[in-house]
């Protein structure tokens, strides 16, 4: 299973975003200082992911907190998905 991961980030959280990128093995980060805005910055990630030769694309926000073994758990969840599109929005 192939998964491409992108991070949506604000410049104020650049260090946190780079750490997340390294932790999850993300291939792309859309960094913005507010010029693009939230929607446009997400679209930048989705556009990147849509062009990748992968089965799945995942966009995470820079303040996402991932558990140990996140990538393996992600693979298991996607393998069990009954649909070709999985969407989960979590805001705490």
mmCIF file of N, CA and C in Angstrom:
data_model
loop_
_atom_site.group_PDB
_atom_site.id
_atom_site.type_symbol
_atom_site.label_atom_id
_atom_site.label_comp_id
_atom_site.label_asym_id
_atom_site.label_seq_id
_atom_site.Cartn_x
_atom_site.Cartn_y
_atom_site.Cartn_z
ATOM 1 N N UNK A 1 0.850 -1.171 0.000
ATOM 2 C CA UNK A 1 0.000 0.000 0.000
ATOM 3 C C UNK A 1 0.898 1.237 0.000
ATOM 4 N N UNK A 2 0.579 2.174 -0.867
ATOM 5 C CA UNK A 2 1.363 3.409 -0.928
ATOM 6 C C UNK A 2 0.526 4.592 -0.434
ATOM 7 N N UNK A 3 1.166 5.398 0.414
ATOM 8 C CA UNK A 3 0.507 6.553 1.023
ATOM 9 C C UNK A 3 1.435 7.753 0.906
ATOM 10 N N UNK A 4 0.909 8.860 0.420
ATOM 11 C CA UNK A 4 1.646 10.121 0.418
ATOM 12 C C UNK A 4 1.033 10.993 1.513
ATOM 13 N N UNK A 5 1.895 11.664 2.259
ATOM 14 C CA UNK A 5 1.431 12.494 3.373
ATOM 15 C C UNK A 5 1.901 13.926 3.168
ATOM 16 N N UNK A 6 0.977 14.863 3.400
ATOM 17 C CA UNK A 6 1.280 16.292 3.295
ATOM 18 C C UNK A 6 0.887 16.979 4.604
ATOM 19 N N UNK A 7 1.604 18.036 4.922
ATOM 20 C CA UNK A 7 1.353 18.793 6.143
ATOM 21 C C UNK A 7 0.933 20.218 5.780
ATOM 22 N N UNK A 8 -0.163 20.683 6.367
ATOM 23 C CA UNK A 8 -0.599 22.076 6.252
ATOM 24 C C UNK A 8 -0.013 22.800 7.458
ATOM 25 N N UNK A 9 0.742 23.880 7.207
ATOM 26 C CA UNK A 9 1.440 24.513 8.323
ATOM 27 C C UNK A 9 1.401 26.033 8.252
ATOM 28 N N UNK A 10 1.456 26.641 9.418
ATOM 29 C CA UNK A 10 1.604 28.089 9.541
ATOM 30 C C UNK A 10 3.031 28.359 9.984
ATOM 31 N N UNK A 11 3.590 29.456 9.529
ATOM 32 C CA UNK A 11 4.973 29.784 9.851
ATOM 33 C C UNK A 11 5.222 29.902 11.360
ATOM 34 N N UNK A 12 4.206 30.260 12.124
ATOM 35 C CA UNK A 12 4.356 30.368 13.582
ATOM 36 C C UNK A 12 4.617 29.013 14.232
ATOM 37 N N UNK A 13 4.236 27.937 13.528
ATOM 38 C CA UNK A 13 4.424 26.590 14.064
ATOM 39 C C UNK A 13 5.379 25.782 13.170
ATOM 40 N N UNK A 14 6.336 26.459 12.566
ATOM 41 C CA UNK A 14 7.255 25.802 11.621
ATOM 42 C C UNK A 14 8.040 24.669 12.267
ATOM 43 N N UNK A 15 8.581 24.894 13.468
ATOM 44 C CA UNK A 15 9.353 23.835 14.123
ATOM 45 C C UNK A 15 8.485 22.607 14.402
ATOM 46 N N UNK A 16 7.286 22.849 14.909
ATOM 47 C CA UNK A 16 6.353 21.757 15.191
ATOM 48 C C UNK A 16 5.986 21.026 13.903
ATOM 49 N N UNK A 17 5.768 21.781 12.836
ATOM 50 C CA UNK A 17 5.403 21.189 11.549
ATOM 51 C C UNK A 17 6.527 20.334 10.986
ATOM 52 N N UNK A 18 7.760 20.807 11.085
ATOM 53 C CA UNK A 18 8.900 20.031 10.590
ATOM 54 C C UNK A 18 9.086 18.754 11.406
ATOM 55 N N UNK A 19 8.858 18.832 12.714
ATOM 56 C CA UNK A 19 8.949 17.632 13.554
ATOM 57 C C UNK A 19 7.873 16.627 13.157
ATOM 58 N N UNK A 20 6.652 17.106 12.941
ATOM 59 C CA UNK A 20 5.568 16.219 12.514
ATOM 60 C C UNK A 20 5.900 15.587 11.165
ATOM 61 N N UNK A 21 6.420 16.386 10.265
ATOM 62 C CA UNK A 21 6.782 15.891 8.941
ATOM 63 C C UNK A 21 7.786 14.745 9.045
ATOM 64 N N UNK A 22 8.783 14.921 9.903
ATOM 65 C CA UNK A 22 9.781 13.875 10.101
ATOM 66 C C UNK A 22 9.178 12.647 10.772
ATOM 67 N N UNK A 23 8.329 12.869 11.768
ATOM 68 C CA UNK A 23 7.721 11.765 12.519
ATOM 69 C C UNK A 23 6.882 10.857 11.632
ATOM 70 N N UNK A 24 6.071 11.446 10.760
ATOM 71 C CA UNK A 24 5.159 10.639 9.934
ATOM 72 C C UNK A 24 5.721 10.336 8.548
ATOM 73 N N UNK A 25 6.875 10.894 8.225
ATOM 74 C CA UNK A 25 7.470 10.646 6.909
ATOM 75 C C UNK A 25 6.740 11.361 5.789
ATOM 76 N N UNK A 26 6.243 12.556 6.080
ATOM 77 C CA UNK A 26 5.517 13.324 5.059
ATOM 78 C C UNK A 26 6.459 13.728 3.931
ATOM 79 N N UNK A 27 5.912 13.802 2.725
ATOM 80 C CA UNK A 27 6.694 14.161 1.552
ATOM 81 C C UNK A 27 6.558 15.630 1.171
ATOM 82 N N UNK A 28 5.575 16.323 1.727
ATOM 83 C CA UNK A 28 5.282 17.679 1.283
ATOM 84 C C UNK A 28 4.733 18.489 2.451
ATOM 85 N N UNK A 29 5.088 19.779 2.460
ATOM 86 C CA UNK A 29 4.525 20.691 3.449
ATOM 87 C C UNK A 29 4.130 21.990 2.752
ATOM 88 N N UNK A 30 2.905 22.426 2.993
ATOM 89 C CA UNK A 30 2.438 23.721 2.489
ATOM 90 C C UNK A 30 2.506 24.688 3.653
ATOM 91 N N UNK A 31 3.548 25.509 3.662
ATOM 92 C CA UNK A 31 3.778 26.475 4.746
ATOM 93 C C UNK A 31 3.205 27.817 4.317
ATOM 94 N N UNK A 32 2.513 28.467 5.228
ATOM 95 C CA UNK A 32 1.873 29.739 4.911
ATOM 96 C C UNK A 32 1.942 30.665 6.119
ATOM 97 N N UNK A 33 2.114 31.934 5.869
ATOM 98 C CA UNK A 33 2.120 32.931 6.950
ATOM 99 C C UNK A 33 0.758 33.613 7.089
ATOM 100 N N UNK A 34 -0.234 33.103 6.392
ATOM 101 C CA UNK A 34 -1.571 33.681 6.395
ATOM 102 C C UNK A 34 -1.936 34.293 5.058
ATOM 103 N N UNK A 35 -0.965 34.398 4.167
ATOM 104 C CA UNK A 35 -1.203 34.983 2.849
ATOM 105 C C UNK A 35 -2.197 34.154 2.041
ATOM 106 N N UNK A 36 -2.001 32.843 2.013
ATOM 107 C CA UNK A 36 -2.906 31.966 1.263
ATOM 108 C C UNK A 36 -4.231 31.797 1.986
ATOM 109 N N UNK A 37 -4.165 31.634 3.279
ATOM 110 C CA UNK A 37 -5.359 31.340 4.066
ATOM 111 C C UNK A 37 -5.541 29.842 4.215
ATOM 112 N N UNK A 38 -6.371 29.459 5.128
ATOM 113 C CA UNK A 38 -6.577 28.049 5.475
ATOM 114 C C UNK A 38 -7.030 27.211 4.288
ATOM 115 N N UNK A 39 -8.082 27.633 3.615
ATOM 116 C CA UNK A 39 -8.618 26.834 2.505
ATOM 117 C C UNK A 39 -7.608 26.665 1.387
ATOM 118 N N UNK A 40 -6.985 27.745 0.972
ATOM 119 C CA UNK A 40 -6.024 27.670 -0.128
ATOM 120 C C UNK A 40 -4.817 26.826 0.248
ATOM 121 N N UNK A 41 -4.404 26.890 1.494
ATOM 122 C CA UNK A 41 -3.253 26.101 1.916
ATOM 123 C C UNK A 41 -3.583 24.608 1.898
ATOM 124 N N UNK A 42 -4.795 24.250 2.308
ATOM 125 C CA UNK A 42 -5.216 22.853 2.209
ATOM 126 C C UNK A 42 -5.267 22.414 0.746
ATOM 127 N N UNK A 43 -5.783 23.275 -0.103
ATOM 128 C CA UNK A 43 -5.859 22.940 -1.531
ATOM 129 C C UNK A 43 -4.470 22.706 -2.101
ATOM 130 N N UNK A 44 -3.485 23.441 -1.637
ATOM 131 C CA UNK A 44 -2.107 23.211 -2.090
ATOM 132 C C UNK A 44 -1.676 21.784 -1.764
ATOM 133 N N UNK A 45 -1.999 21.313 -0.572
ATOM 134 C CA UNK A 45 -1.660 19.931 -0.191
ATOM 135 C C UNK A 45 -2.429 18.926 -1.032
ATOM 136 N N UNK A 46 -3.723 19.152 -1.176
ATOM 137 C CA UNK A 46 -4.538 18.204 -1.948
ATOM 138 C C UNK A 46 -4.095 18.136 -3.399
ATOM 139 N N UNK A 47 -3.707 19.266 -3.961
ATOM 140 C CA UNK A 47 -3.224 19.292 -5.339
ATOM 141 C C UNK A 47 -1.950 18.479 -5.463
ATOM 142 N N UNK A 48 -1.042 18.654 -4.509
ATOM 143 C CA UNK A 48 0.183 17.863 -4.506
ATOM 144 C C UNK A 48 -0.145 16.373 -4.419
ATOM 145 N N UNK A 49 -0.991 16.015 -3.458
ATOM 146 C CA UNK A 49 -1.322 14.602 -3.242
ATOM 147 C C UNK A 49 -2.013 13.981 -4.451
ATOM 148 N N UNK A 50 -2.862 14.744 -5.112
ATOM 149 C CA UNK A 50 -3.585 14.225 -6.279
ATOM 150 C C UNK A 50 -2.651 13.853 -7.417
ATOM 151 N N UNK A 51 -1.474 14.456 -7.449
ATOM 152 C CA UNK A 51 -0.512 14.193 -8.524
ATOM 153 C C UNK A 51 0.460 13.052 -8.199
ATOM 154 N N UNK A 52 0.358 12.508 -6.991
ATOM 155 C CA UNK A 52 1.300 11.461 -6.585
ATOM 156 C C UNK A 52 0.809 10.087 -7.045
ATOM 157 N N UNK A 53 1.738 9.217 -7.430
ATOM 158 C CA UNK A 53 1.368 7.875 -7.877
ATOM 159 C C UNK A 53 1.162 6.926 -6.690
ATOM 160 N N UNK A 54 0.250 7.304 -5.801
ATOM 161 C CA UNK A 54 -0.006 6.510 -4.609
ATOM 162 C C UNK A 54 -1.476 6.108 -4.554
ATOM 163 N N UNK A 55 -1.749 5.127 -3.716
ATOM 164 C CA UNK A 55 -3.132 4.682 -3.543
ATOM 165 C C UNK A 55 -3.904 5.614 -2.610
ATOM 166 N N UNK A 56 -3.200 6.240 -1.672
ATOM 167 C CA UNK A 56 -3.836 7.064 -0.661
ATOM 168 C C UNK A 56 -3.061 8.358 -0.463
ATOM 169 N N UNK A 57 -3.775 9.395 -0.070
ATOM 170 C CA UNK A 57 -3.154 10.658 0.290
ATOM 171 C C UNK A 57 -3.724 11.106 1.631
ATOM 172 N N UNK A 58 -2.880 11.652 2.472
ATOM 173 C CA UNK A 58 -3.294 12.095 3.795
ATOM 174 C C UNK A 58 -2.775 13.508 4.032
ATOM 175 N N UNK A 59 -3.636 14.389 4.491
ATOM 176 C CA UNK A 59 -3.237 15.734 4.878
ATOM 177 C C UNK A 59 -3.405 15.874 6.382
ATOM 178 N N UNK A 60 -2.345 16.318 7.035
ATOM 179 C CA UNK A 60 -2.373 16.569 8.474
ATOM 180 C C UNK A 60 -2.098 18.043 8.723
ATOM 181 N N UNK A 61 -2.695 18.594 9.763
ATOM 182 C CA UNK A 61 -2.398 19.965 10.152
ATOM 183 C C UNK A 61 -1.187 19.964 11.070
ATOM 184 N N UNK A 62 -0.499 21.098 11.116
ATOM 185 C CA UNK A 62 0.758 21.188 11.843
ATOM 186 C C UNK A 62 0.648 20.911 13.336
ATOM 187 N N UNK A 63 -0.547 21.026 13.893
ATOM 188 C CA UNK A 63 -0.708 20.766 15.326
ATOM 189 C C UNK A 63 -1.245 19.366 15.622
ATOM 190 N N UNK A 64 -1.217 18.495 14.613
ATOM 191 C CA UNK A 64 -1.666 17.113 14.821
ATOM 192 C C UNK A 64 -0.741 16.420 15.813
ATOM 193 N N UNK A 65 -1.325 15.625 16.663
ATOM 194 C CA UNK A 65 -0.556 14.827 17.622
ATOM 195 C C UNK A 65 -0.750 13.373 17.217
ATOM 196 N N UNK A 66 0.336 12.715 16.874
ATOM 197 C CA UNK A 66 0.243 11.327 16.426
ATOM 198 C C UNK A 66 0.823 10.400 17.490
ATOM 199 N N UNK A 67 0.246 9.246 17.584
ATOM 200 C CA UNK A 67 0.680 8.232 18.534
ATOM 201 C C UNK A 67 1.865 7.451 17.958
ATOM 202 N N UNK A 68 2.535 6.717 18.835
ATOM 203 C CA UNK A 68 3.587 5.817 18.371
ATOM 204 C C UNK A 68 2.996 4.857 17.351
ATOM 205 N N UNK A 69 3.778 4.492 16.382
ATOM 206 C CA UNK A 69 3.370 3.547 15.335
ATOM 207 C C UNK A 69 2.206 4.078 14.495
ATOM 208 N N UNK A 70 2.111 5.389 14.370
ATOM 209 C CA UNK A 70 1.029 6.019 13.618
ATOM 210 C C UNK A 70 0.928 5.477 12.197
ATOM 211 N N UNK A 71 2.053 5.405 11.504
ATOM 212 C CA UNK A 71 2.031 4.994 10.102
ATOM 213 C C UNK A 71 1.511 3.566 9.948
ATOM 214 N N UNK A 72 1.922 2.681 10.823
ATOM 215 C CA UNK A 72 1.440 1.295 10.754
ATOM 216 C C UNK A 72 -0.062 1.241 11.050
ATOM 217 N N UNK A 73 -0.518 1.998 12.027
ATOM 218 C CA UNK A 73 -1.948 2.028 12.339
ATOM 219 C C UNK A 73 -2.739 2.630 11.178
ATOM 220 N N UNK A 74 -2.173 3.633 10.521
ATOM 221 C CA UNK A 74 -2.816 4.226 9.355
ATOM 222 C C UNK A 74 -2.969 3.195 8.250
ATOM 223 N N UNK A 75 -1.911 2.442 7.989
ATOM 224 C CA UNK A 75 -1.969 1.400 6.946
ATOM 225 C C UNK A 75 -3.051 0.359 7.260
ATOM 226 N N UNK A 76 -3.141 -0.046 8.506
ATOM 227 C CA UNK A 76 -4.153 -1.031 8.909
ATOM 228 C C UNK A 76 -5.560 -0.475 8.723
ATOM 229 N N UNK A 77 -5.756 0.778 9.112
ATOM 230 C CA UNK A 77 -7.076 1.390 8.980
ATOM 231 C C UNK A 77 -7.477 1.519 7.512
ATOM 232 N N UNK A 78 -6.551 1.947 6.662
ATOM 233 C CA UNK A 78 -6.869 2.106 5.244
ATOM 234 C C UNK A 78 -7.103 0.757 4.568
ATOM 235 N N UNK A 79 -6.377 -0.259 4.976
ATOM 236 C CA UNK A 79 -6.566 -1.594 4.408
ATOM 237 C C UNK A 79 -7.957 -2.136 4.728
ATOM 238 N N UNK A 80 -8.497 -1.732 5.862
ATOM 239 C CA UNK A 80 -9.825 -2.201 6.279
ATOM 240 C C UNK A 80 -10.956 -1.293 5.798
ATOM 241 N N UNK A 81 -10.621 -0.206 5.123
ATOM 242 C CA UNK A 81 -11.637 0.744 4.684
ATOM 243 C C UNK A 81 -12.568 0.140 3.639
ATOM 244 N N UNK A 82 -13.878 0.258 3.846
ATOM 245 C CA UNK A 82 -14.821 -0.262 2.867
ATOM 246 C C UNK A 82 -15.044 0.685 1.685
ATOM 247 N N UNK A 83 -14.452 1.879 1.723
ATOM 248 C CA UNK A 83 -14.670 2.875 0.671
ATOM 249 C C UNK A 83 -13.328 3.421 0.191
ATOM 250 N N UNK A 84 -13.282 3.922 -1.049
ATOM 251 C CA UNK A 84 -12.032 4.451 -1.580
ATOM 252 C C UNK A 84 -11.663 5.839 -1.049
ATOM 253 N N UNK A 85 -12.555 6.446 -0.274
ATOM 254 C CA UNK A 85 -12.302 7.761 0.306
ATOM 255 C C UNK A 85 -12.617 7.672 1.804
ATOM 256 N N UNK A 86 -11.684 8.116 2.607
ATOM 257 C CA UNK A 86 -11.887 8.156 4.067
ATOM 258 C C UNK A 86 -11.634 9.588 4.491
ATOM 259 N N UNK A 87 -12.559 10.164 5.240
ATOM 260 C CA UNK A 87 -12.414 11.541 5.692
ATOM 261 C C UNK A 87 -12.683 11.585 7.175
ATOM 262 N N UNK A 88 -11.765 12.192 7.890
ATOM 263 C CA UNK A 88 -11.945 12.341 9.319
ATOM 264 C C UNK A 88 -11.480 13.732 9.706
ATOM 265 N N UNK A 89 -12.371 14.490 10.283
ATOM 266 C CA UNK A 89 -12.031 15.814 10.771
ATOM 267 C C UNK A 89 -12.144 15.805 12.271
ATOM 268 N N UNK A 90 -11.043 16.096 12.930
ATOM 269 C CA UNK A 90 -11.048 16.108 14.386
ATOM 270 C C UNK A 90 -10.494 17.445 14.838
ATOM 271 N N UNK A 91 -11.237 18.113 15.667
ATOM 272 C CA UNK A 91 -10.769 19.376 16.221
ATOM 273 C C UNK A 91 -11.037 19.324 17.716
ATOM 274 N N UNK A 92 -9.981 19.481 18.472
ATOM 275 C CA UNK A 92 -10.140 19.401 19.935
ATOM 276 C C UNK A 92 -9.910 20.768 20.523
#
